[in-house]
CSV table of C-alpha atoms and ligand atoms in Angstrom, one decimal:
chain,number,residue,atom,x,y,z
A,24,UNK,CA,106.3,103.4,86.0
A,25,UNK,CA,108.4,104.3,82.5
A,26,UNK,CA,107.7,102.5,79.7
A,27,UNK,CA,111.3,101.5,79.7
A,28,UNK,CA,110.4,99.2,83.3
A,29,UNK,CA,107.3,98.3,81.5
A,30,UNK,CA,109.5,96.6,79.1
A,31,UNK,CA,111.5,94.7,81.7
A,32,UNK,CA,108.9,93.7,83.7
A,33,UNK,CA,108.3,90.1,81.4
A,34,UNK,CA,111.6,89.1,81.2
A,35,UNK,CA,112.0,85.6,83.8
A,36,UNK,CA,114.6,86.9,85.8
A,37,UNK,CA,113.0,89.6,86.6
A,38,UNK,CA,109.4,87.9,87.6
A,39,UNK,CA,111.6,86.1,89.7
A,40,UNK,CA,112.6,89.4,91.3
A,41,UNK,CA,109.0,90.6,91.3
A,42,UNK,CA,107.8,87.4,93.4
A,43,UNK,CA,110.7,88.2,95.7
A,44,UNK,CA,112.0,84.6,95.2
A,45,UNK,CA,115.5,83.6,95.8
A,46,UNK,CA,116.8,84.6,92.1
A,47,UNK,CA,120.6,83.4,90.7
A,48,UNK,CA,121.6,85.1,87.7
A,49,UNK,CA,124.3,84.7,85.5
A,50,UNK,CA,126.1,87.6,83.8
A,51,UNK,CA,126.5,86.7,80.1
A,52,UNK,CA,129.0,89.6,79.7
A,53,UNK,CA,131.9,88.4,82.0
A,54,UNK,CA,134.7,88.7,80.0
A,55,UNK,CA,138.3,87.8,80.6
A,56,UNK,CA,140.0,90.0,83.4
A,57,UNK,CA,141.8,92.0,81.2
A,58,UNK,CA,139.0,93.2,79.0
A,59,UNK,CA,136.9,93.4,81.7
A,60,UNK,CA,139.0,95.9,83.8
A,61,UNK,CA,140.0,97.8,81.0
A,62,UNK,CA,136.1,98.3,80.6
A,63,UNK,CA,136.4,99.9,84.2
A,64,UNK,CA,138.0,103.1,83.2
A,65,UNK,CA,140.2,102.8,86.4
A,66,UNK,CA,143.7,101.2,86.8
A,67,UNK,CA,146.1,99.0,88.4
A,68,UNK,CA,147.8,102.2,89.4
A,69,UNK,CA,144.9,104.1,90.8
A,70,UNK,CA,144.5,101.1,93.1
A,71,UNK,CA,148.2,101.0,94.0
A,72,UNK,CA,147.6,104.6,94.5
A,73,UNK,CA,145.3,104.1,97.6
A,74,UNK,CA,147.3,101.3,99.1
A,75,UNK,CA,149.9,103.6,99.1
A,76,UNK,CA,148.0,106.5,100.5
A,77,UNK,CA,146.6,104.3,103.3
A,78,UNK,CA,150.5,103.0,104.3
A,79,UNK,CA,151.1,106.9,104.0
A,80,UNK,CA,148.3,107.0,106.9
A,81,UNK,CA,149.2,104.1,108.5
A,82,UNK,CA,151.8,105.7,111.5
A,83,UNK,CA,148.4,107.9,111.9
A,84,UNK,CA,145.7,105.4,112.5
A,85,UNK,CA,147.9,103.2,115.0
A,86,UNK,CA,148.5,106.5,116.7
A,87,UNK,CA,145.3,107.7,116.7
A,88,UNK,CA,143.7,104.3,117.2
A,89,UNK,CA,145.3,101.9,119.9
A,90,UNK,CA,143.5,98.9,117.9
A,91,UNK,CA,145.2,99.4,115.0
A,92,UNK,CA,148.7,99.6,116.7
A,93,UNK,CA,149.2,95.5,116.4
A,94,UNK,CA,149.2,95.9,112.6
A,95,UNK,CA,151.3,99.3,112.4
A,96,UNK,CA,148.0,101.2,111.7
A,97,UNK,CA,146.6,99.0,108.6
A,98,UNK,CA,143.0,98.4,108.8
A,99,UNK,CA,143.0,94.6,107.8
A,100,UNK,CA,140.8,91.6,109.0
A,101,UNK,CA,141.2,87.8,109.3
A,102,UNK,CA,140.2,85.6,107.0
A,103,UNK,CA,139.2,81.7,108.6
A,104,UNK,CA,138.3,78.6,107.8
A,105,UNK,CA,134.8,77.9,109.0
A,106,UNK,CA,135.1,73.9,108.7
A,107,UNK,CA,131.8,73.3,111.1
A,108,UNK,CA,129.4,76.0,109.3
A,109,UNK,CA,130.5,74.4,105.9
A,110,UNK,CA,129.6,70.1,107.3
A,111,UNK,CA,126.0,72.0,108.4
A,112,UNK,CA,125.4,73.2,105.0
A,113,UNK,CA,126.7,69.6,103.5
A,114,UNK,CA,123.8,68.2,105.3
A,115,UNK,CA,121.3,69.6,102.5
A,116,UNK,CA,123.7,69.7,99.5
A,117,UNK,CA,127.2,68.8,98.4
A,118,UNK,CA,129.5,71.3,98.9
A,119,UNK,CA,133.0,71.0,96.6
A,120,UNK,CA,135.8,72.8,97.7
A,121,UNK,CA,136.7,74.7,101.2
A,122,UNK,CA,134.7,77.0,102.8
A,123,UNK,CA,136.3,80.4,104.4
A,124,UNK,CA,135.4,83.3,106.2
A,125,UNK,CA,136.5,87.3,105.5
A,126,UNK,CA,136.1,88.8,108.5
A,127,UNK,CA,135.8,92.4,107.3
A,128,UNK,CA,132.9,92.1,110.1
A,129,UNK,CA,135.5,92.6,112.3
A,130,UNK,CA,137.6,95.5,111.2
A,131,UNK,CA,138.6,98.0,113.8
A,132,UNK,CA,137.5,101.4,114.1
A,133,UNK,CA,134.0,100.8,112.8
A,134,UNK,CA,133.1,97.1,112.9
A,135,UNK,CA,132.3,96.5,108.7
A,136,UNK,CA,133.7,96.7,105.1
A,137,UNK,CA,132.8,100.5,105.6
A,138,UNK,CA,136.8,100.6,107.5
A,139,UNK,CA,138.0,100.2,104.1
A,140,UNK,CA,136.2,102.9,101.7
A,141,UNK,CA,134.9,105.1,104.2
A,142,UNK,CA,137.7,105.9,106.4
A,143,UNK,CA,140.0,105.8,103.2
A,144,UNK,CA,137.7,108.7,101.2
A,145,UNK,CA,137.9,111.0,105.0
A,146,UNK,CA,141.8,110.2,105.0
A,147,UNK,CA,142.3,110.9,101.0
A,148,UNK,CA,140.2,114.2,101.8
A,149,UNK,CA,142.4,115.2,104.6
A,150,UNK,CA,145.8,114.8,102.9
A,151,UNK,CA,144.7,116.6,99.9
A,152,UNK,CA,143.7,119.4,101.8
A,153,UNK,CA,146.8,119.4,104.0
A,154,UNK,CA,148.9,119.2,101.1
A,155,UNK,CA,147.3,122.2,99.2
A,156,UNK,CA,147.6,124.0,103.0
A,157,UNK,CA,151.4,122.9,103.1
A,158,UNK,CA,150.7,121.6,106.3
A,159,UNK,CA,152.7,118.5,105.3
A,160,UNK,CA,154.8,117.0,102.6
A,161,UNK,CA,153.9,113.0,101.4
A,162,UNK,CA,157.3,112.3,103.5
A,163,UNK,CA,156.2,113.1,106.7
A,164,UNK,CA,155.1,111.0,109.6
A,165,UNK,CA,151.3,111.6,109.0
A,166,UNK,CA,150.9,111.5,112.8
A,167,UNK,CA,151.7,115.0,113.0
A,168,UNK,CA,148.0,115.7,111.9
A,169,UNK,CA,146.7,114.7,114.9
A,170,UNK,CA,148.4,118.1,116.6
A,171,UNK,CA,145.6,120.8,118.1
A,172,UNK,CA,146.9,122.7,115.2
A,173,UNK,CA,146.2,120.8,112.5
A,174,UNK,CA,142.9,119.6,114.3
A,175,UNK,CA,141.7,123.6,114.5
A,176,UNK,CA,142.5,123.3,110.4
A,177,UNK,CA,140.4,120.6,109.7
A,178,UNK,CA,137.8,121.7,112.1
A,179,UNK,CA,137.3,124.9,109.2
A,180,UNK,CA,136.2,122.5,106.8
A,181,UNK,CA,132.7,119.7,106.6
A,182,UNK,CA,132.3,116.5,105.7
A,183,UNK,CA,128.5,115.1,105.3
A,184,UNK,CA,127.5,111.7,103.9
A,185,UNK,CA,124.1,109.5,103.4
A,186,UNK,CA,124.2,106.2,104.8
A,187,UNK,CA,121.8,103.3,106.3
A,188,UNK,CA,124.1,103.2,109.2
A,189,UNK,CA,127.8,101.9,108.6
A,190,UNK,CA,129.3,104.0,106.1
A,191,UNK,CA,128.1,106.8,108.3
A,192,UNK,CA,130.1,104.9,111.4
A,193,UNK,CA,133.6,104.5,109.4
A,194,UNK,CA,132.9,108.6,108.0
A,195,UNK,CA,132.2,109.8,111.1
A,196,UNK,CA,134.3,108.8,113.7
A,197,UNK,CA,137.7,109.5,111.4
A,198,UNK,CA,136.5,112.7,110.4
A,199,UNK,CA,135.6,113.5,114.0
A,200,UNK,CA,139.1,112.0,115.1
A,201,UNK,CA,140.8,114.1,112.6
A,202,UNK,CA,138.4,117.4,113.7
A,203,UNK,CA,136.1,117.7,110.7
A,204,UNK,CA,133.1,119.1,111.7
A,205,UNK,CA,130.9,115.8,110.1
A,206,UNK,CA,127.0,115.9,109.1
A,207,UNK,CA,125.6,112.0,108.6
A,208,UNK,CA,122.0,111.7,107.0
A,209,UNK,CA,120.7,108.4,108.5
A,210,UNK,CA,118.2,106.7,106.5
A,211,UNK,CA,115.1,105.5,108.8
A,212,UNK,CA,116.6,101.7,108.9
A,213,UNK,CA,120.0,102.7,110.7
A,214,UNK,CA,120.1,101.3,114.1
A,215,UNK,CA,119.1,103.6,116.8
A,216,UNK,CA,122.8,102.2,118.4
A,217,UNK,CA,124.5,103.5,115.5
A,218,UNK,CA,123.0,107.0,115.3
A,219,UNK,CA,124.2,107.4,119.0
A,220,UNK,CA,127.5,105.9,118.8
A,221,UNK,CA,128.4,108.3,115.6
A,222,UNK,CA,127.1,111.3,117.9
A,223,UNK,CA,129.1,109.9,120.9
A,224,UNK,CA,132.1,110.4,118.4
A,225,UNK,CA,131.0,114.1,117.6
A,226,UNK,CA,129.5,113.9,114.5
A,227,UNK,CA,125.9,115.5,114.0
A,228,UNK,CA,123.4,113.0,112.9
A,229,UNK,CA,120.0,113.9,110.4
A,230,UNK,CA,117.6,111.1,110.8
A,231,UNK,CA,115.5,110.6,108.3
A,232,UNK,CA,112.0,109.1,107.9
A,233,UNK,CA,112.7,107.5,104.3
A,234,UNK,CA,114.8,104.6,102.3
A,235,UNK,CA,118.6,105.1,101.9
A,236,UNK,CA,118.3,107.0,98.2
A,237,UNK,CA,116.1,110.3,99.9
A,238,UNK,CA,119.0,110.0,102.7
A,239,UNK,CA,121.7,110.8,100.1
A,240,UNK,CA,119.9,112.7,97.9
A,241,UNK,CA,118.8,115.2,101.0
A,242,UNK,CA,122.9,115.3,102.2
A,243,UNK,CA,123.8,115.9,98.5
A,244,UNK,CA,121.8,119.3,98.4
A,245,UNK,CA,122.7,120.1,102.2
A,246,UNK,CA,126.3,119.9,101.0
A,247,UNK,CA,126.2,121.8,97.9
A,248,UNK,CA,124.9,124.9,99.4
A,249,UNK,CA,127.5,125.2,101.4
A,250,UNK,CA,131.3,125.3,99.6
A,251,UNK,CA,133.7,124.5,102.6
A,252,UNK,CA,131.5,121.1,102.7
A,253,UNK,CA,132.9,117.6,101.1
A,254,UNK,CA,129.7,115.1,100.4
A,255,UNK,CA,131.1,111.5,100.4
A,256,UNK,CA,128.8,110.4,97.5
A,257,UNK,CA,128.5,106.5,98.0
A,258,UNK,CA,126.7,106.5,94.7
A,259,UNK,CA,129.4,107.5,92.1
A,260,UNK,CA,132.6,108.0,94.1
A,261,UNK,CA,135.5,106.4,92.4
A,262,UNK,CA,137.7,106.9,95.9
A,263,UNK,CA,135.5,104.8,97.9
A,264,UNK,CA,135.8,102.5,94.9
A,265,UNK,CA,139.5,102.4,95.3
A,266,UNK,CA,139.8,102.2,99.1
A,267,UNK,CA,138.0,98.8,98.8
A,268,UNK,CA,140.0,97.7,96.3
A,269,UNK,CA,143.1,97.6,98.4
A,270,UNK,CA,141.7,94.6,100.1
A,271,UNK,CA,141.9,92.6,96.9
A,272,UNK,CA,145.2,93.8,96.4
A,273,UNK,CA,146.2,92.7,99.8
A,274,UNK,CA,144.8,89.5,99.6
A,275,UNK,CA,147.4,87.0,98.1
A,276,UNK,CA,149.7,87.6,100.7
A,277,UNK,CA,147.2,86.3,103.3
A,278,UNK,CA,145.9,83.0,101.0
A,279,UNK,CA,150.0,82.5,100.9
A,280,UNK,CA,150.3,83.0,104.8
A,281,UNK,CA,146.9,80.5,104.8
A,282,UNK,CA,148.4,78.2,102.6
A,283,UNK,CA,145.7,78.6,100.0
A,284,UNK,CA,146.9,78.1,96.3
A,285,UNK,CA,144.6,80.1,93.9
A,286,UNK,CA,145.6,79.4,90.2
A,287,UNK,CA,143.9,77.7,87.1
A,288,UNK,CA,143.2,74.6,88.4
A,289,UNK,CA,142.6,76.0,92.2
A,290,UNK,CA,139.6,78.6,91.6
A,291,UNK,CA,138.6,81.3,94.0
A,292,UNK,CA,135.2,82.3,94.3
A,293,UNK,CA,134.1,85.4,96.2
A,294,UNK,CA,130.4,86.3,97.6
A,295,UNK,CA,130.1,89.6,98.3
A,296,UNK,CA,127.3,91.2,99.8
A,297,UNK,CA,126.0,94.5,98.1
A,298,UNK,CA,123.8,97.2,98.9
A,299,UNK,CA,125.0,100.2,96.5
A,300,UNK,CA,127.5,98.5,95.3
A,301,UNK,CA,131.1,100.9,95.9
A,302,UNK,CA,132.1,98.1,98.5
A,303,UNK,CA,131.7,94.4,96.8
A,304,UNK,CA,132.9,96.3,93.3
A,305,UNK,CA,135.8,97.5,94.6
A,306,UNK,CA,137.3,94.3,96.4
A,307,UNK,CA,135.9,92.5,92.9
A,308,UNK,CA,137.9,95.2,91.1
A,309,UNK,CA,140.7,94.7,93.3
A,310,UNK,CA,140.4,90.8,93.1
A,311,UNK,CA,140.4,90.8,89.5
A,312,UNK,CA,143.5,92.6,89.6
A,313,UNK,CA,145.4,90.2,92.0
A,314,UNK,CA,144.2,87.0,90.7
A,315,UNK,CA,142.9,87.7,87.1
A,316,UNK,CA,140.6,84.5,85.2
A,317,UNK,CA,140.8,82.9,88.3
A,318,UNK,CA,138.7,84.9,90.7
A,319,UNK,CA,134.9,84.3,90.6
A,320,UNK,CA,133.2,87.0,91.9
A,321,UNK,CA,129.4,86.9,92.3
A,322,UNK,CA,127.3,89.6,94.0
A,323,UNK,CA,124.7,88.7,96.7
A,324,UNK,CA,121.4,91.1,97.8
A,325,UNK,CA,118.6,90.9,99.9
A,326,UNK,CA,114.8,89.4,97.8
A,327,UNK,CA,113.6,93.0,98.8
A,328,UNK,CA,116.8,95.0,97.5
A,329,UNK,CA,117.9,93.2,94.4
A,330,UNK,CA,118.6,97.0,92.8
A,331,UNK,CA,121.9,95.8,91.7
A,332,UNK,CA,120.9,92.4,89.9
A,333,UNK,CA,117.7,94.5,88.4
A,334,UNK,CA,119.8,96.8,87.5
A,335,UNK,CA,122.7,94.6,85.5
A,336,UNK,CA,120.6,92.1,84.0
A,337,UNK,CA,118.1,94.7,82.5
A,338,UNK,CA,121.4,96.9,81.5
A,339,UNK,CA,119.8,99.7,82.8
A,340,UNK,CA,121.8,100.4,85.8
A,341,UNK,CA,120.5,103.5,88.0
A,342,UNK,CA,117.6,103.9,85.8
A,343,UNK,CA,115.7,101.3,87.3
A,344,UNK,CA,115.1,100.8,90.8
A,345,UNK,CA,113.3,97.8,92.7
A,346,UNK,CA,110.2,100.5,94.2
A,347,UNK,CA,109.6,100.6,89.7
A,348,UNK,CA,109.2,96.7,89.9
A,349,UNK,CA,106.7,97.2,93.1
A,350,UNK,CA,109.7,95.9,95.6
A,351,UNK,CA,109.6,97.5,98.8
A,352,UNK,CA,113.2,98.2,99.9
A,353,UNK,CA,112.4,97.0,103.2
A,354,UNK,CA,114.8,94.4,105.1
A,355,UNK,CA,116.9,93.4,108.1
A,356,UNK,CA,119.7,93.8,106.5
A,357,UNK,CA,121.4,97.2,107.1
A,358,UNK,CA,123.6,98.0,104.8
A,359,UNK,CA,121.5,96.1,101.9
A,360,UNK,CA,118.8,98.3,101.7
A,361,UNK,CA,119.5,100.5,98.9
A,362,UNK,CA,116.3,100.3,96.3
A,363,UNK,CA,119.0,101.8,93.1
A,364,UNK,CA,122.2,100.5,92.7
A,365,UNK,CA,125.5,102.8,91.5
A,366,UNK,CA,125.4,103.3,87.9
A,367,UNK,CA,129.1,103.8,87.9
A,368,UNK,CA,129.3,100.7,89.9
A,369,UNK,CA,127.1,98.7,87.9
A,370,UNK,CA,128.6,100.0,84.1
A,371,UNK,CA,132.2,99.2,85.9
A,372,UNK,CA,131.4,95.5,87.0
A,373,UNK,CA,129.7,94.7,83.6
A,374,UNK,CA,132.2,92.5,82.4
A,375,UNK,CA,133.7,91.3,85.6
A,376,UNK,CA,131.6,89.9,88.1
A,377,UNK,CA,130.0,86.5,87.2
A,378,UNK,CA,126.7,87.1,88.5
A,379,UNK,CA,124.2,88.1,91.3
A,380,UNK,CA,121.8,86.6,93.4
A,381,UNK,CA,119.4,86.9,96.1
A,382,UNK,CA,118.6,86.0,99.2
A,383,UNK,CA,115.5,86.1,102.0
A,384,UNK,CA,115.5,87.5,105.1
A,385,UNK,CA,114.3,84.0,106.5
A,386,UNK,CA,117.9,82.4,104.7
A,387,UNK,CA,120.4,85.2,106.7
A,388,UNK,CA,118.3,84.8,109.8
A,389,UNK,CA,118.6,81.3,109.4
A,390,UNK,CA,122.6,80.9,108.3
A,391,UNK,CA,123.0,83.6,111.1
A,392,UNK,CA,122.2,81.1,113.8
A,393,UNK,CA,124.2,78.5,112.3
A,394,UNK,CA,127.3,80.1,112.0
A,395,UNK,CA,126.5,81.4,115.5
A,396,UNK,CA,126.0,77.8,116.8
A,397,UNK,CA,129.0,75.8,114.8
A,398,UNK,CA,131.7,78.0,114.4
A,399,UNK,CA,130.7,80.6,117.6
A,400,UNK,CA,130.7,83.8,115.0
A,401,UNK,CA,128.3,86.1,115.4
A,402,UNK,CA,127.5,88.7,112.4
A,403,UNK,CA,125.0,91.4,111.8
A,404,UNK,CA,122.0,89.9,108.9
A,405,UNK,CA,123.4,91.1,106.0
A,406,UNK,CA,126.5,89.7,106.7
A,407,UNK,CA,125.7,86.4,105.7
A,408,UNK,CA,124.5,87.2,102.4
A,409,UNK,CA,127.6,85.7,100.5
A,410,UNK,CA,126.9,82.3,102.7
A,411,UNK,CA,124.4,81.2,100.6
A,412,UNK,CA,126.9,81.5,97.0
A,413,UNK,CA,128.5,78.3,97.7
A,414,UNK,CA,126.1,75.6,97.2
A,415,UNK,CA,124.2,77.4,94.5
A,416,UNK,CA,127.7,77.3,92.5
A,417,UNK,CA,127.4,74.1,93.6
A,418,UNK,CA,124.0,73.6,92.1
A,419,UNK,CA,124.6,75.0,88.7
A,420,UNK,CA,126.5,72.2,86.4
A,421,UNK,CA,125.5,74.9,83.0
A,422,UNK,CA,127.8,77.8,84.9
A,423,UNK,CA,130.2,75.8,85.7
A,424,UNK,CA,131.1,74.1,82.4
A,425,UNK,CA,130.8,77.5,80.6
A,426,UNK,CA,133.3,79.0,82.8
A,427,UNK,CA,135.6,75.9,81.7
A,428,UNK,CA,135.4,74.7,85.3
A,429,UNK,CA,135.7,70.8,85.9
A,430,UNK,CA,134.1,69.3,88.8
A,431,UNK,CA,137.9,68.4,90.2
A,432,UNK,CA,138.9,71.8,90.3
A,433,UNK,CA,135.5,72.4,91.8
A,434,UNK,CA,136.6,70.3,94.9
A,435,UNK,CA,139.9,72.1,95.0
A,436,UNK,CA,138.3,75.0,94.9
A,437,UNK,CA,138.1,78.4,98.0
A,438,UNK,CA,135.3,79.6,98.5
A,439,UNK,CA,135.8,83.0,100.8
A,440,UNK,CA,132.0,84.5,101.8
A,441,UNK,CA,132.9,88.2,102.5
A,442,UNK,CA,131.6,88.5,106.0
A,443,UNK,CA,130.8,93.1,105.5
A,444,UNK,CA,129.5,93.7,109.5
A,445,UNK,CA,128.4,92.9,112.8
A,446,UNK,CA,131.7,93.1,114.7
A,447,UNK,CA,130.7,96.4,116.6
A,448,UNK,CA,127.0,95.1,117.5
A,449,UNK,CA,126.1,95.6,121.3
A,450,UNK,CA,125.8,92.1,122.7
A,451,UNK,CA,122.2,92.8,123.9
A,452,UNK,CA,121.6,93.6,120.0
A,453,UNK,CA,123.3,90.7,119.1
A,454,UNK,CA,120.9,88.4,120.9
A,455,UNK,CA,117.9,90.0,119.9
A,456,UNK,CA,119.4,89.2,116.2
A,457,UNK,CA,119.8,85.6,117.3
A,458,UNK,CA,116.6,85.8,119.0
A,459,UNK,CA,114.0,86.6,116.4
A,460,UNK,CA,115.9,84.5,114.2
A,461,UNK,CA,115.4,80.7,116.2
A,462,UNK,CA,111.4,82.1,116.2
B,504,PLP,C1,127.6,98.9,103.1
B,504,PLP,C2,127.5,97.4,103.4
B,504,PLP,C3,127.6,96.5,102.4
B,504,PLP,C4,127.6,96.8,100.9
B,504,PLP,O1,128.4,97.8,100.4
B,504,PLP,P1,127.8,98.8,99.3
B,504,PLP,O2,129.0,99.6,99.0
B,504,PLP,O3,126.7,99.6,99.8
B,504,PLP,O4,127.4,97.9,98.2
B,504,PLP,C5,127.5,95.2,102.8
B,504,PLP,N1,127.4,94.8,104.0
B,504,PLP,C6,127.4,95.7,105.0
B,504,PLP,C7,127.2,95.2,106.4
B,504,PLP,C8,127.4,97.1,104.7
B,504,PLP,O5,127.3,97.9,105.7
């Protein structure tokens, strides 16, 4: 342990953190949106930018995959009301405002948030090394890149990645589609399902005995040996960033289509499950963007991964992880189980994000049955981090009236819990899930 964690180690929240009990913290940073996204060192453009690129891609993906071909090849999920999950959670607390579902659980191609930043980085990868080739021109029908030609030139070049199991999904099967040759270094809590669907797909899979950060760290070095490999790093990539951030972008257009006002006196709050942190900061990023002072976005984290809450309330980002505080890294929620959070991501979001909190394993199990039993949605554990957000906004008069919110534009309020996986999970999977958690 440094002396620097030594330091930390008194501060209340972060006891809290050390007794692994459900922690809410408050970001005393948040800023206005402006100030806070100029701290970001990225743009309204650069997120533009990747919208752009992924309609550029779009006549490709609805080719290349039939269920993308309803929505002209954009990767896009639902978002729902969930009317019967939110009158279960009433019956231990109040619960102002309306409570609705994003069901990025239920993208296509991969089945989790992962469609969005994952597939986006393969695709931004491929056009800029088709463009340098001359293969294509940003004019043409994209689709043309799935010929046998242009599928022998991408099959000259790698792609390799770290993941705990979905990021490695949404890499693999577009780089495999597209004819990559694609390394995945699985971290020991990936599901045995997902290491043999990827290698269904094509791509070669590295298992790995230890935690997500030794999965990364051993792809980083494997790629950097050889030079006609891409790594996707999912710690510091400011593309994966930006394919997430499209979703915030795109999301106004659906509250219109929902009939959802956001605006002063209609706030929007977001709960966003994190693990690294490229996915939740993105669509915050992208949030912030669309809907400026009146987006709320808080950060939620497993009580045996809190790397990113650690890691913002201490300030120290990526020099502190939860194995320095004697956390363990170990959960049922893939995806979540990242012990050191991105210090890009985490410097980014300083100003932005409202805050962070935990949750147990015990609480997803639990909110996964419910949502299984009142609205008939199933979701993968980790998922239903952000369920939890609502009625501890709820529970906290001090936040509320600091961020100038009044408890009438608390009831008017949306509250959208960013459902990140469980689409794709084999039915007999999904049982055991619903299984261990009514024990
Ligand atoms: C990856 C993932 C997240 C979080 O994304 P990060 O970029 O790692 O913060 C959340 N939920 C699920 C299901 C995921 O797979």
């Amino acid at each position: 342990m440094t002396d620097l964690t030594e330091k930390f180690r008194s501060l209340p929240v972060v006891s809290d953190l050390i007794a692994l009990r459900e922690t809410l913290w408050f970001n005393d940073k948040v800023t206005t949106a402006d100030r806070g996204l100029l701290h970001t060192g990225l743009t309204r453009k650069d997120a533009e930018d990747a919208e752009a690129r992924l309609r550029r891609f779009a006549p490709l993906l609805a080719a290349a995959f039939p269920e993308t071909a309803g929505s002209g090849g954009i990767i896009e999920s639902d978002m729902v009301p969930v009317p019967a999950m939110q009158a279960r959670l009433e019956q231990s607390a109040p619960l102002p405002g309306r409570l609705w579902l994003k069901k990025d659980s239920h993208l296509p191609i991969s089945g989790s948030i992962k469609a969005r930043g994952g597939i986006y980085e393969v695709l931004a990868h491929a056009e800029k090394l088709a463009l340098e080739a001359g293969l294509i021109t940003p004019d043409d029908d994209y689709s043309l890149l799935l010929s046998p030609a242009h599928r022998q030139f991408f099959s000259q070049h790698k792609i390799a990645a770290g993941s705990t199991g979905n990021l490695g999904l949404s890499i693999g099967i577009m780089s495999a589609r597209l004819g990559f040759h694609v390394t995945v270094h699985m971290s020991a809590d990936a599901r045995q399902w997902k290491k043999e669907m990827l290698r269904g797909h094509g791509a070669d899979v590295i298992e790995y005995e230890q935690d997500y950060g030794v999965a990364v760290e051993q792809g980083r070095k494997a790629a950097e040996c050889d030079p006609a490999c891409f790594f996707i790093d999912d710690e510091n990539s400011r593309t994966l960033f930006l394919g997430y951030a499209v979703a915030g972008l795109r999301l106004p257009a659906q509250l219109e289509e929902k009939g959802i006002t956001v605006d002063a006196s209609h706030p929007l709050f977001v709960y966003l499950p994190c693990g690294v942190g490229g996915g939740p900061g993105g669509v915050a990023f992208g949030l912030k963007l669309a809907f400026g002072d009146n987006v709320h976005c808080f950060f939620a984290e497993p009580t045996h991964s809190p790397c990113m809450l650690l890691g913002m309330s201490t300030g120290l980002h990526d020099r502190i992880a939860v194995q320095d505080i004697g956390i363990d890294n170990q959960t049922a929620a893939d995806g979540l189980a990242v012990g050191r959070a991105s210090g890009f991501v985490g410097r980014a979001m300083e100003q932005l994000i409202d805050g962070c909190y935990t949750i147990s394993d015990r609480t997803l199990y639990d909110l996964l049955v419910m949502l299984d039993e009142t609205e008939g949605i199933q979701l993968e554990p980790s998922a239903l981090a952000g369920m939890s957000g609502p009625r501890r906004v709820a529970a906290s008069p001090d936040y509320l009236a600091q961020r100038g919110i009044t408890p009438q534009q608390l009831q008017q309020a949306t509250h959208l819990v960013w459902a990140t996986g469980g689409g794709m999970v084999p039915a007999a999977e999904m049982q055991h899930y619903l299984a261990k958690a009514r024990r």
